[in-house]
C-alpha positions as a printed Julia matrix, in Angstrom:
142×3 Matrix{Float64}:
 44.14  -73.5    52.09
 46.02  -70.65   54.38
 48.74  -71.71   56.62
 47.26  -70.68   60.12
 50.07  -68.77   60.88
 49.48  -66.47   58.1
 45.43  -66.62   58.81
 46.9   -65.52   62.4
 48.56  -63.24   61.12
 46.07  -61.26   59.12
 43.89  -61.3    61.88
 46.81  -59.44   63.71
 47.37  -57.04   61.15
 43.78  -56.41   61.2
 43.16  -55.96   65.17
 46.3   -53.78   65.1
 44.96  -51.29   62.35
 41.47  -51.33   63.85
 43.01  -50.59   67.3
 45.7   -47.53   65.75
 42.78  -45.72   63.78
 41.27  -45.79   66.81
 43.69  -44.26   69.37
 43.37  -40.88   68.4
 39.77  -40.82   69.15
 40.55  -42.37   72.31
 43.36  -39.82   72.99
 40.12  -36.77   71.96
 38.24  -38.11   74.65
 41.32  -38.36   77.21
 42.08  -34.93   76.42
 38.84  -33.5    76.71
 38.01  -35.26   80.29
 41.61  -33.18   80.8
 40.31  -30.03   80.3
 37.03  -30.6    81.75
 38.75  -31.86   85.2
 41.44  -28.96   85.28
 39.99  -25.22   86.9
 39.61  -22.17   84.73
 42.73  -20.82   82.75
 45.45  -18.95   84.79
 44.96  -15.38   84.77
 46.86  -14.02   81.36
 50.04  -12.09   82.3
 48.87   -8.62   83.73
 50.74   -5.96   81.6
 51.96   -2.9    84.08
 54.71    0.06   84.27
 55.69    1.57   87.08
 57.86    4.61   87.92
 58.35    7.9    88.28
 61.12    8.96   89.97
 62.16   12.54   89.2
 59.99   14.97   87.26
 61.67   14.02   83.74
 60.86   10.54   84.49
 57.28   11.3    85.69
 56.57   13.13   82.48
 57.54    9.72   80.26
 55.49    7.93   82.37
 52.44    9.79   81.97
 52.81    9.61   78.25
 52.15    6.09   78.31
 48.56    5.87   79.91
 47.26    5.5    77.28
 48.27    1.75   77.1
 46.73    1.02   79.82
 43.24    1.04   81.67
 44.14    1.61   85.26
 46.74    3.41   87.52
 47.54    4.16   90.9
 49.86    6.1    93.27
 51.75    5.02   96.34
 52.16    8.25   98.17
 53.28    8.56  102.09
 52.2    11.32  104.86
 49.83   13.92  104.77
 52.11   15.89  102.2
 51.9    12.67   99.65
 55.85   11.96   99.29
 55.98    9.48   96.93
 56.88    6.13   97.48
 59.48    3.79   95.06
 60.19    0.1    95.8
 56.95   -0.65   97.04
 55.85   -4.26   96.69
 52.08   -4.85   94.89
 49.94   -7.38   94.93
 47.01   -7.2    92.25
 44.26  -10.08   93.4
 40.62  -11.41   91.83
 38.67  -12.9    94.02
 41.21  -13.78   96.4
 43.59  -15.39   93.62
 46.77  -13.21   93.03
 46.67  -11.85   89.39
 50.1    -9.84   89.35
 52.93   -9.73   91.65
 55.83   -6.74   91.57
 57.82   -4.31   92.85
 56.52   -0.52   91.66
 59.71    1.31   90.57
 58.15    4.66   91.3
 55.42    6.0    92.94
 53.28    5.59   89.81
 52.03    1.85   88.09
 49.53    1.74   85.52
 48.05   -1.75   84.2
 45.88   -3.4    82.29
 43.47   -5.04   83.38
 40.46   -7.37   82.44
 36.92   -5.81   83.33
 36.76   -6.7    86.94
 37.29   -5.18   90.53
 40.78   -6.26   91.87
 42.4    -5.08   95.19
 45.87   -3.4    95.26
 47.81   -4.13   98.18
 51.14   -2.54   98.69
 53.46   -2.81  101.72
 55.81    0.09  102.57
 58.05   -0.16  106.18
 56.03   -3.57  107.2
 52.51   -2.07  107.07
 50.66   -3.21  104.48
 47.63   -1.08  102.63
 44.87   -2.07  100.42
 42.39   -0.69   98.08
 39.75   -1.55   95.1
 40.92   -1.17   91.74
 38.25   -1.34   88.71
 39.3    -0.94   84.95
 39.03    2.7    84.09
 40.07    3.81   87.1
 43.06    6.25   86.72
 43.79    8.19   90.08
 43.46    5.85   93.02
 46.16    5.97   95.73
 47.55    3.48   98.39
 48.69    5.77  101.66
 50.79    5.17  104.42
């Protein structure tokens, strides 16, 4: 006949390896309800390059378009003098996607299909525009 300590402790052992192979099923279903209670994703990091400045700089610019799917100008009176150190702010939907200073008076960046709006602010007044994917050219005046 068992001692009931060790009939205690079997039944232990046993209630404590039923209970671990268990806990990472539990920890599936804690996880999931996670996910399911937190909001979409963050937006991913918006890739962008701005500048510019001077014609030599202007040139390398343009050579990297390619890399990206949009780009805009920040230009100033009716002569379009370009702007540098103009603060952006990309948004979707009225959440801000990107955040930066534009170097120069030229930023391109890539963007996920979608219509964003570009607002700048240059002297206190601020300016805003659409921006889709695929569009090159746009421009943000003061």
């Amino acid at each position: 006949m068992p001692k009931p300590h060790a009939v205690f402790t079997r039944k232990a052992l046993l209630a404590l390896a039923f209970i671990g192979a268990s806990v990472p099923g539990l920890m599936g279903v804690a996880q999931a309800r996670v996910q399911k209670q937190n909001p979409a994703e963050p937006h991913p990091a918006i890739n962008h390059l701005c500048g510019g400045v001077g014609d030599a700089s202007l040139r390398r610019l343009k050579t990297q378009a390619g890399n990206f799917n949009a780009g805009f100008w920040m230009v100033s009176g009716s002569d379009g003098a370009y702007l540098a150190d103009v603060p952006i702010q990309i948004q979707s939907h009225g959440q801000t996607v990107a955040s930066f200073t534009a170097g120069g008076p030229l930023c391109y960046v890539e963007l996920p299909a979608g219509t964003y709006t570009v607002t700048g602010t240059h002297h206190g007044q601020a300016r805003s525009m659409p921006l889709h994917a695929g569009s090159m050219n746009q421009y943000l005046r003061w």
